[in-house]
């Protein structure tokens, strides 16, 4: 197995990215690690940090996609970027999975256009773990601002397979994010989504309100990318806010400062839970080969975790199951449309004979 | 001034609602308090709790709108409900403001159909305070699942006036909730919304991401009701989650238990911040008379606060300013449409003469 890492993108590139790749190469001896980037920069950075590139393959690239760059730059002006070169390498079979901490829009566009979606999957989506005691996979968390009920069904199935295979959850509970739990709540999208999800081959638990997400009401929460993005970023902002408040709280007096020492470990766990680096990356589900979006602020450890996640993604063969399901889904859609056409024809014939 | 309170709706009705009304009548001697509800129930409840109804007027009603009832029941099957009777009384000038802890959908429908919107206001919205160190008014937080860019402009102006008059904030900063801060981010609604908000007579600070809401990035955050509802409920859920986590944290050891005693006050502040009863109610902005939606779980103190909020709403005369603005806005829209028509005619004439 070979994992490709874009070491030029992200807030801490290239230093932490290269270090993460080297750590992974040392720890996971069964896989090959390939890094994409400027050869000179990589060599210099490794030397500075006294990292051995012995077990690392370098795939050379020229430019870097910045956060401000347009998504399509990955297939236009910046075809020679680390992200683009890495995705090309993945598409051409030079690796089994790709990890990048770069521009999310560009990564999704590049993955879709260069690596391609799984046949039958209409939209790939970003799946993010919300770090509650019972983790919740939020999908889509920002890739597709507008979606159809069919997209929601596909997100639900892909998200379920992911939580089953990666987190070992049997029959993951899927909820649809809505403004109330009743079946007829929400916009036309959610009403139609409820019907589709209810008849899909998943463990659908109905509509969920976002206030219930921290309490373990579901394992997978499906929604459009606009709402998903708003929810994800609210959780992120609240996590940071509470961490800061907690720090203030413990700086109040000598007694609290002492007690902060006593529960140092617990406080660290608390902070970590909302620290993205501990949760690895967000998979782009629906792409024909595993692509992991690591958080922009990833350090070496986060990158190593994202590489491990990519390995698990490959090993569990989720994509084969998604592909099998998507083929069946296409057939189901065809049948639904044929049935609808037939019904319309019968109605028309009846009208004529009247 | 006379404030009308629906004492039959809400999780703690009628007991806490009646108590809250009595507390307000005692504390705010300059206003008259009228309660709507079943006369016998009110008399019995007051007697049980040894509350004096001396300073209270009772407006009799029969049924009660439940949380499960449809919004339109307020003008159909349950015209004799406390909410409906109260809104009728408000519309007919028997009071200056109305407070209810009941079904939000029904309250909005009833306020719109019975009390009516301010002329020129296209949609009334629910404005909720997010309890951060710098409070943020979130509008719409659930009344209108789908909105137009014009609606967003109206929410922004009404929200600004509210924060200025009630919270004393000069030139409140208005942000549009979006999936990024760049002007061209989001769905067509947000792109058009950005243009409208940028040219409106408000202090528009651009697009804001929800992760920035706790950090005081704006005083008013405008969005559609679906997104607003998801954000509001995420904040609510996270607040409860962290309160529970904090409790666990302090129960760890003797030292932490002791320090919890030391910072008891601070801990209480922390919990209170996310306890809805401390923030009063959410005004329905755009209705021709002040209508305050108190939280469903309001206790007597929360109801008293909501009554005080209603008094301030009346005293500050926000609605006169909204009305003046809305009239000017209607003229502006007319002018915009005339200009668009004229432009289309000129283009057509040019095409003909070519």
Tab-separated table of C-alpha atoms in Angstrom, chain A residues 157-322:
chain	number	residue	atom	x	y	z
A	157	UNK	CA	-25.403	5.425	2.963
A	158	UNK	CA	-21.768	6.485	2.545
A	159	UNK	CA	-21.671	7.952	6.042
A	160	UNK	CA	-23.170	4.766	7.524
A	161	UNK	CA	-20.606	2.569	5.797
A	162	UNK	CA	-17.820	4.854	7.026
A	163	UNK	CA	-18.961	4.791	10.652
A	164	UNK	CA	-19.467	1.032	10.492
A	165	UNK	CA	-16.082	0.255	8.978
A	166	UNK	CA	-13.879	2.894	10.611
A	167	UNK	CA	-15.565	3.303	13.994
A	168	UNK	CA	-16.919	-0.226	14.284
A	169	UNK	CA	-20.483	0.922	14.926
A	170	UNK	CA	-23.093	-1.671	13.996
A	171	UNK	CA	-26.065	-0.269	12.106
A	172	UNK	CA	-25.126	3.382	12.623
A	173	UNK	CA	-28.117	5.562	13.439
A	174	UNK	CA	-28.701	8.147	10.708
A	175	UNK	CA	-30.539	11.394	11.465
A	176	UNK	CA	-31.556	14.198	9.141
A	177	UNK	CA	-30.773	17.669	10.509
A	178	UNK	CA	-34.005	19.636	10.647
A	179	UNK	CA	-35.783	22.410	12.533
A	180	UNK	CA	-37.934	19.911	14.404
A	181	UNK	CA	-38.271	16.157	14.744
A	182	UNK	CA	-41.675	15.679	13.093
A	183	UNK	CA	-41.636	14.050	9.640
A	184	UNK	CA	-43.189	17.065	7.914
A	185	UNK	CA	-40.753	19.656	9.285
A	186	UNK	CA	-38.391	21.754	7.215
A	187	UNK	CA	-38.088	22.894	3.646
A	188	UNK	CA	-39.261	20.754	0.711
A	189	UNK	CA	-35.722	19.271	0.675
A	190	UNK	CA	-36.069	17.896	4.199
A	191	UNK	CA	-39.619	16.643	3.642
A	192	UNK	CA	-38.552	14.733	0.522
A	193	UNK	CA	-35.294	13.755	2.253
A	194	UNK	CA	-37.231	12.206	5.134
A	195	UNK	CA	-39.190	10.016	2.715
A	196	UNK	CA	-36.076	8.870	0.831
A	197	UNK	CA	-34.061	8.214	4.000
A	198	UNK	CA	-36.967	6.332	5.525
A	199	UNK	CA	-37.061	3.881	2.620
A	200	UNK	CA	-33.265	3.545	2.239
A	201	UNK	CA	-31.300	0.546	3.467
A	202	UNK	CA	-29.950	2.346	6.540
A	203	UNK	CA	-30.891	2.677	10.208
A	204	UNK	CA	-32.814	5.945	9.838
A	205	UNK	CA	-33.847	7.446	13.175
A	206	UNK	CA	-35.716	10.422	11.711
A	207	UNK	CA	-35.177	14.147	11.949
A	208	UNK	CA	-32.771	15.488	14.558
A	209	UNK	CA	-32.403	19.001	15.919
A	210	UNK	CA	-28.856	20.295	16.215
A	211	UNK	CA	-29.236	20.800	19.977
A	212	UNK	CA	-29.386	16.997	20.306
A	213	UNK	CA	-26.136	16.323	18.433
A	214	UNK	CA	-23.913	16.420	21.583
A	215	UNK	CA	-26.153	13.903	23.366
A	216	UNK	CA	-25.574	10.962	21.039
A	217	UNK	CA	-28.918	11.041	19.254
A	218	UNK	CA	-27.356	9.677	16.043
A	219	UNK	CA	-24.047	8.448	14.592
A	220	UNK	CA	-24.462	10.082	11.192
A	221	UNK	CA	-26.161	13.469	10.637
A	222	UNK	CA	-26.996	14.287	7.031
A	223	UNK	CA	-27.697	17.747	5.669
A	224	UNK	CA	-26.897	20.110	2.815
A	225	UNK	CA	-23.414	21.632	2.762
A	226	UNK	CA	-24.537	25.145	3.682
A	227	UNK	CA	-26.283	24.048	6.876
A	228	UNK	CA	-23.564	21.490	7.612
A	229	UNK	CA	-20.886	24.133	7.330
A	230	UNK	CA	-22.790	26.471	9.658
A	231	UNK	CA	-23.264	23.702	12.246
A	232	UNK	CA	-19.648	22.483	12.036
A	233	UNK	CA	-18.273	25.982	12.471
A	234	UNK	CA	-20.657	26.744	15.358
A	235	UNK	CA	-19.394	23.622	17.147
A	236	UNK	CA	-15.798	24.687	16.437
A	237	UNK	CA	-16.363	28.253	17.644
A	238	UNK	CA	-18.173	27.108	20.787
A	239	UNK	CA	-15.357	24.648	21.552
A	240	UNK	CA	-12.774	27.428	21.400
A	241	UNK	CA	-15.015	29.761	23.376
A	242	UNK	CA	-15.500	27.280	26.202
A	243	UNK	CA	-11.817	26.378	26.323
A	244	UNK	CA	-11.019	30.062	26.826
A	245	UNK	CA	-13.763	30.449	29.447
A	246	UNK	CA	-12.478	27.402	31.288
A	247	UNK	CA	-8.966	28.801	31.365
A	248	UNK	CA	-10.281	32.052	32.878
A	249	UNK	CA	-12.292	30.084	35.396
A	250	UNK	CA	-9.230	28.225	36.672
A	251	UNK	CA	-7.099	31.357	36.880
A	252	UNK	CA	-9.513	32.897	39.419
A	253	UNK	CA	-7.739	32.078	42.669
A	254	UNK	CA	-5.006	29.994	44.238
A	255	UNK	CA	-7.480	27.200	44.998
A	256	UNK	CA	-8.626	26.986	41.412
A	257	UNK	CA	-5.076	27.169	40.124
A	258	UNK	CA	-4.181	24.265	42.413
A	259	UNK	CA	-7.169	22.265	41.333
A	260	UNK	CA	-6.235	22.913	37.711
A	261	UNK	CA	-2.975	21.130	38.504
A	262	UNK	CA	-4.884	18.225	40.067
A	263	UNK	CA	-7.093	17.682	37.047
A	264	UNK	CA	-4.496	18.647	34.482
A	265	UNK	CA	-5.110	15.446	32.539
A	266	UNK	CA	-8.854	15.935	32.416
A	267	UNK	CA	-8.493	19.545	31.317
A	268	UNK	CA	-6.173	18.451	28.550
A	269	UNK	CA	-8.688	15.827	27.385
A	270	UNK	CA	-11.347	18.492	27.390
A	271	UNK	CA	-9.285	20.860	25.250
A	272	UNK	CA	-8.158	18.040	22.994
A	273	UNK	CA	-11.661	16.979	22.241
A	274	UNK	CA	-12.171	20.233	20.374
A	275	UNK	CA	-8.689	20.381	18.975
A	276	UNK	CA	-8.927	19.299	15.346
A	277	UNK	CA	-5.470	17.720	15.272
A	278	UNK	CA	-6.658	14.820	17.397
A	279	UNK	CA	-9.438	13.745	15.090
A	280	UNK	CA	-7.465	13.186	11.930
A	281	UNK	CA	-8.935	14.330	8.709
A	282	UNK	CA	-12.258	14.491	6.955
A	283	UNK	CA	-12.722	11.943	4.157
A	284	UNK	CA	-14.194	13.043	0.839
A	285	UNK	CA	-16.750	10.268	0.507
A	286	UNK	CA	-17.866	9.313	-2.990
A	287	UNK	CA	-14.474	9.695	-4.691
A	288	UNK	CA	-13.245	6.464	-6.330
A	289	UNK	CA	-10.063	6.432	-4.232
A	290	UNK	CA	-9.641	7.580	-0.616
A	291	UNK	CA	-8.908	11.303	-0.313
A	292	UNK	CA	-8.480	12.704	3.197
A	293	UNK	CA	-8.718	16.421	3.933
A	294	UNK	CA	-6.527	17.094	6.969
A	295	UNK	CA	-7.311	20.233	8.997
A	296	UNK	CA	-5.498	23.347	7.718
A	297	UNK	CA	-3.740	23.796	11.056
A	298	UNK	CA	-2.532	20.175	11.232
A	299	UNK	CA	0.784	19.517	12.956
A	300	UNK	CA	3.026	16.484	12.396
A	301	UNK	CA	0.971	14.321	14.729
A	302	UNK	CA	-2.307	15.228	13.012
A	303	UNK	CA	-0.782	14.377	9.643
A	304	UNK	CA	0.450	11.031	10.945
A	305	UNK	CA	-3.106	10.350	12.220
A	306	UNK	CA	-4.590	11.342	8.851
A	307	UNK	CA	-2.189	8.932	7.126
A	308	UNK	CA	-3.305	6.177	9.469
A	309	UNK	CA	-6.911	7.041	8.691
A	310	UNK	CA	-6.142	6.795	4.956
A	311	UNK	CA	-4.611	3.356	5.533
A	312	UNK	CA	-7.705	2.174	7.400
A	313	UNK	CA	-9.893	3.594	4.639
A	314	UNK	CA	-7.973	1.513	2.078
A	315	UNK	CA	-7.847	-1.617	4.232
A	316	UNK	CA	-11.533	-1.730	5.077
A	317	UNK	CA	-12.519	-1.520	1.422
A	318	UNK	CA	-15.369	0.914	2.058
A	319	UNK	CA	-15.212	2.141	-1.509
A	320	UNK	CA	-16.046	-1.321	-2.904
A	321	UNK	CA	-19.168	-1.393	-0.780
A	322	UNK	CA	-20.120	2.153	-1.773
